[in-house]
CSV table of C-alpha atoms in Angstrom, one decimal:
chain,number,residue,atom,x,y,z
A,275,UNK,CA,-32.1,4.8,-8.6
A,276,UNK,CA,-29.9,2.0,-8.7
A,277,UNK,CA,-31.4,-1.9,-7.0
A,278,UNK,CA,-28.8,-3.4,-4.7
A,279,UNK,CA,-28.0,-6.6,-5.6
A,280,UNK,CA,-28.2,-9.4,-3.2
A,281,UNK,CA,-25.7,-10.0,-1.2
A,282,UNK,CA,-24.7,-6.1,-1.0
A,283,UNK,CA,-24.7,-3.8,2.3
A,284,UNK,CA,-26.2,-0.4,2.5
A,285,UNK,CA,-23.8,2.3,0.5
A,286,UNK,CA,-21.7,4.8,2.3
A,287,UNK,CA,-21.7,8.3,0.8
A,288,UNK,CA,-18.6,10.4,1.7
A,289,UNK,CA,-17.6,13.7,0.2
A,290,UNK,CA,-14.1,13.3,-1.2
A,291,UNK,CA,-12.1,15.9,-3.6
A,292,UNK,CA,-11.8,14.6,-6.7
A,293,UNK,CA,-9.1,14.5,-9.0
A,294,UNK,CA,-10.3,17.7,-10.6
A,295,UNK,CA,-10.8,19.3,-7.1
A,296,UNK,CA,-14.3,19.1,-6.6
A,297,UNK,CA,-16.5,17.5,-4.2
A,298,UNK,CA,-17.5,14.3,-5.3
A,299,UNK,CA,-20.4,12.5,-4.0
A,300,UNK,CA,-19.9,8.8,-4.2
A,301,UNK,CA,-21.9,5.3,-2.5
A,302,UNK,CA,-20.0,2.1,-2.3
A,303,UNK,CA,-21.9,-1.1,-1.0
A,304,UNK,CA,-20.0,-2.3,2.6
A,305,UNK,CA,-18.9,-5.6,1.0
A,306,UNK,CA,-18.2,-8.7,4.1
A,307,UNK,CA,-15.0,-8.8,3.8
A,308,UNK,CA,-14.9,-4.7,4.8
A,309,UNK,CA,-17.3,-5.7,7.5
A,310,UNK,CA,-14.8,-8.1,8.9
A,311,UNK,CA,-11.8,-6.2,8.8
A,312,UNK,CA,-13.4,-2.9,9.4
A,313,UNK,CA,-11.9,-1.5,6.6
A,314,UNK,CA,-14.1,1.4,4.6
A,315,UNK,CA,-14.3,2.3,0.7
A,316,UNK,CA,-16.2,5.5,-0.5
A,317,UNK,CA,-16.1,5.3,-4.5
A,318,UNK,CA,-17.6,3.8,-7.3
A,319,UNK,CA,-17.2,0.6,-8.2
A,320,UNK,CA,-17.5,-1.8,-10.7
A,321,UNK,CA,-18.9,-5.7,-11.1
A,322,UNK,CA,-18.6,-5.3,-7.2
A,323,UNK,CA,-14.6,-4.4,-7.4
A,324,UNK,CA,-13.3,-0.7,-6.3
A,325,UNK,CA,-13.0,1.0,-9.5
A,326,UNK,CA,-12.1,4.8,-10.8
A,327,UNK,CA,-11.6,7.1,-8.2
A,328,UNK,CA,-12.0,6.3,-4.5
A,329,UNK,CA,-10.9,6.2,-0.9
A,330,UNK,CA,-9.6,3.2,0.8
A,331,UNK,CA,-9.2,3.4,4.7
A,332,UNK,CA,-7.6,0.9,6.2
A,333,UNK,CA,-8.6,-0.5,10.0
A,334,UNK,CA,-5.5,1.2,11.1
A,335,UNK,CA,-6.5,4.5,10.0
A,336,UNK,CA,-4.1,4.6,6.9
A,337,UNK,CA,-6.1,6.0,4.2
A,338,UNK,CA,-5.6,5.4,0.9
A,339,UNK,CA,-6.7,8.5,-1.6
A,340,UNK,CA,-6.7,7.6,-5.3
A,341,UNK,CA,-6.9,5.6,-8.5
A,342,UNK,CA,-8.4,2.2,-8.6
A,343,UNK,CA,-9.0,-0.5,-10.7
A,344,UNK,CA,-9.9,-4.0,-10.5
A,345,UNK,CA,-10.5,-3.8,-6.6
A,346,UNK,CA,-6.5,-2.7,-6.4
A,347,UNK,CA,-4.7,0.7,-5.6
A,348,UNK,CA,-3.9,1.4,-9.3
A,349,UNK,CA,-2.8,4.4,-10.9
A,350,UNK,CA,-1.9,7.7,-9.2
A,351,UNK,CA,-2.3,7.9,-5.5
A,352,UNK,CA,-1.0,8.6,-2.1
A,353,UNK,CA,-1.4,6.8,1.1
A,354,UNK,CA,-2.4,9.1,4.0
A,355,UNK,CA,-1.0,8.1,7.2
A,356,UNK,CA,-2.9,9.0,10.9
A,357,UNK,CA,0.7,10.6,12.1
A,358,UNK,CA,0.1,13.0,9.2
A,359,UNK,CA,2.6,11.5,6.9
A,360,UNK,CA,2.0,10.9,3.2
A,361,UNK,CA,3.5,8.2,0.5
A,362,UNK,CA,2.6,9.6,-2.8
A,363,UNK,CA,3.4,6.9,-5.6
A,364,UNK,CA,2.1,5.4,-8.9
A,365,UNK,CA,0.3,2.2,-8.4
A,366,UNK,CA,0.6,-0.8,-10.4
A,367,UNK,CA,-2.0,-3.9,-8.9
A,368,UNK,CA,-1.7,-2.7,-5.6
A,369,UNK,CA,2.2,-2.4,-5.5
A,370,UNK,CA,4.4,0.9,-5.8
A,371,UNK,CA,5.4,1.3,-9.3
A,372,UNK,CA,9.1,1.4,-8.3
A,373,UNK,CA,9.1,-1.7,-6.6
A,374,UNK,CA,6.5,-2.9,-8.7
A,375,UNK,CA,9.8,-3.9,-11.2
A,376,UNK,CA,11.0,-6.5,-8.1
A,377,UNK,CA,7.6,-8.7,-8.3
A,378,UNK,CA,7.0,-11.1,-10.4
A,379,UNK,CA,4.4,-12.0,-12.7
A,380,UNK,CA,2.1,-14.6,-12.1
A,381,UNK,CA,3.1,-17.7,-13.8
A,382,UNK,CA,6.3,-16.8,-14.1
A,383,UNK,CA,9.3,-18.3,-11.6
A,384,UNK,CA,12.3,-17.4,-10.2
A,385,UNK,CA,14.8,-20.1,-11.4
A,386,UNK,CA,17.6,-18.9,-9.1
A,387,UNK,CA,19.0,-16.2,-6.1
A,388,UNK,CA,20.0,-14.7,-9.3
A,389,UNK,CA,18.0,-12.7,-11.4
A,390,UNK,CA,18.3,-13.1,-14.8
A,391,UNK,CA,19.6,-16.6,-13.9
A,392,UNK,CA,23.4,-17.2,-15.0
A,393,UNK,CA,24.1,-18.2,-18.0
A,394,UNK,CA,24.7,-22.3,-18.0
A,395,UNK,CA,27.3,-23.7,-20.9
A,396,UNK,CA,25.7,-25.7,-23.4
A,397,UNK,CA,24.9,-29.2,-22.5
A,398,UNK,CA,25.8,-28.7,-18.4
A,399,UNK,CA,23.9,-28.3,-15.2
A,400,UNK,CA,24.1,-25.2,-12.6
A,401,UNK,CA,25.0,-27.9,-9.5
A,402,UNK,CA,25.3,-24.8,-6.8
A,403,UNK,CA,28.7,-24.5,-6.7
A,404,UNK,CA,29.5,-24.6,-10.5
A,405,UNK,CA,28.4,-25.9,-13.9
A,406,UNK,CA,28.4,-30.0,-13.9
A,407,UNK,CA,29.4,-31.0,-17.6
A,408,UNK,CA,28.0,-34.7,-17.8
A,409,UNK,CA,30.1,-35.9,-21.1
A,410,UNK,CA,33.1,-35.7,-19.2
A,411,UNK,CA,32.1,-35.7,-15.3
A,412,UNK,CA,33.5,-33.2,-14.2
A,413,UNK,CA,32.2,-30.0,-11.7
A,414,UNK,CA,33.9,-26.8,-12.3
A,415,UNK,CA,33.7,-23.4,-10.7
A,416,UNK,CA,31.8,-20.4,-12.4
A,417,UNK,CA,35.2,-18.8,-13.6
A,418,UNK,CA,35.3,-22.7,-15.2
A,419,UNK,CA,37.8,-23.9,-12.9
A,420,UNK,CA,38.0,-27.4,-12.0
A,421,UNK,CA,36.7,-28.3,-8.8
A,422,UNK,CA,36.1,-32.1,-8.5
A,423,UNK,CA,35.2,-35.6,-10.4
A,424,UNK,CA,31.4,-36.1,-9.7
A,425,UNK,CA,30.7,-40.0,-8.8
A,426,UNK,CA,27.8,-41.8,-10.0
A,427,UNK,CA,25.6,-40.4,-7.1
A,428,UNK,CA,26.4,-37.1,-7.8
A,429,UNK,CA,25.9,-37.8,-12.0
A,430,UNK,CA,22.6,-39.1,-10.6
A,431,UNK,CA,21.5,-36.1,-8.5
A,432,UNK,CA,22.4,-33.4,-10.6
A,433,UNK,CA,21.0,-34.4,-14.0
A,434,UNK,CA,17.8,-35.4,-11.8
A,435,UNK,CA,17.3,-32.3,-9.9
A,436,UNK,CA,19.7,-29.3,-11.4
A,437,UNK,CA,18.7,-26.6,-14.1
A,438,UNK,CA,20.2,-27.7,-17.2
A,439,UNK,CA,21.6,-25.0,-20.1
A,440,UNK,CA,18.3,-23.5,-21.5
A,441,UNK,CA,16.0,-26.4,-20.4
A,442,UNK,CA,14.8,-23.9,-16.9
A,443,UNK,CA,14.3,-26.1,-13.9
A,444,UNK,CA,13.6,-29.6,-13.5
A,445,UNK,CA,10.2,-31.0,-14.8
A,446,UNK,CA,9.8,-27.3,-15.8
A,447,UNK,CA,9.2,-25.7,-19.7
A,448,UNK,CA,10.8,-23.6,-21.2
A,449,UNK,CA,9.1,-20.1,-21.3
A,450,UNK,CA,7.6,-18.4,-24.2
């Protein structure tokens, strides 16, 4: 028989099929942030986080039915909707795998609207509406069309805040 440890609530034990189509018998400890949101796991877990195979339902009655790992949706698994729909999908930290490829990692930032970022000639600045080349002043359009003469202010401005050709953003390192 397994202690609770402090801080745990009393397990719930819920029949669920199990990946190999049996009935599984499984107790997950009610955790205070389930309490709160009146959200319910039945699974196993592990160090405290959802872990393996499980069931995740939702305060709205959306039931996830699935992988897990790490506390998040992760692996095969299919969200089970009250209406009777179903999204079946292969999880990646809690995200879709097929939008998973839109998020970014942690740590990493989007430079730009752009991604990857455009490509900045050597030596100039992305200003917005061009590439700023400070040896000779001048702004010109992406197609490198001239646009304008930048003042001092402007010279000022944009080698203060603008990305500069393979330097990344202001105040920022380059990546790895």
């Amino acid at each position: 028989m397994r202690m609770r440890r402090r801080g745990e609530g009393r397990g719930v034990a819920c029949p669920r099929l199990s990946p190999g189509g049996g009935v599984a018998m499984a107790t997950a400890p009610r955790s205070a942030a389930m309490e709160v949101t009146g959200s319910r796991f039945c699974g196993s877990t592990e160090r405290g986080r959802m872990e393996g195979w499980g069931s995740y339902t939702l305060p709205t009655g959306t039931e996830y039915l699935g992988e897990l790992r790490d506390g998040a949706f992760h692996g095969r698994g299919a969200l089970l909707f009250p209406g009777g729909g179903t999204f079946r999908a292969v999880w990646h930290r809690g995200v879709p795998a097929e939008t998973a490829s839109n998020t970014r990692l942690k740590g990493i930032s989007q430079l730009t609207n752009l991604d990857p970022p455009r490509k900045i000639p050597e030596g100039c600045y992305d200003c917005g509406d061009g590439f700023y080349n400070p040896n000779t002043r001048t702004v010109t359009d992406y197609e490198l069309r001239f646009l304008r003469n930048a003042d001092d202010e402007e010279h000022e401005w944009i080698t203060r805040t603008c990305r500069k050709a393979e330097d990344g953003a202001p105040g920022q390192k380059p990546g790895p």
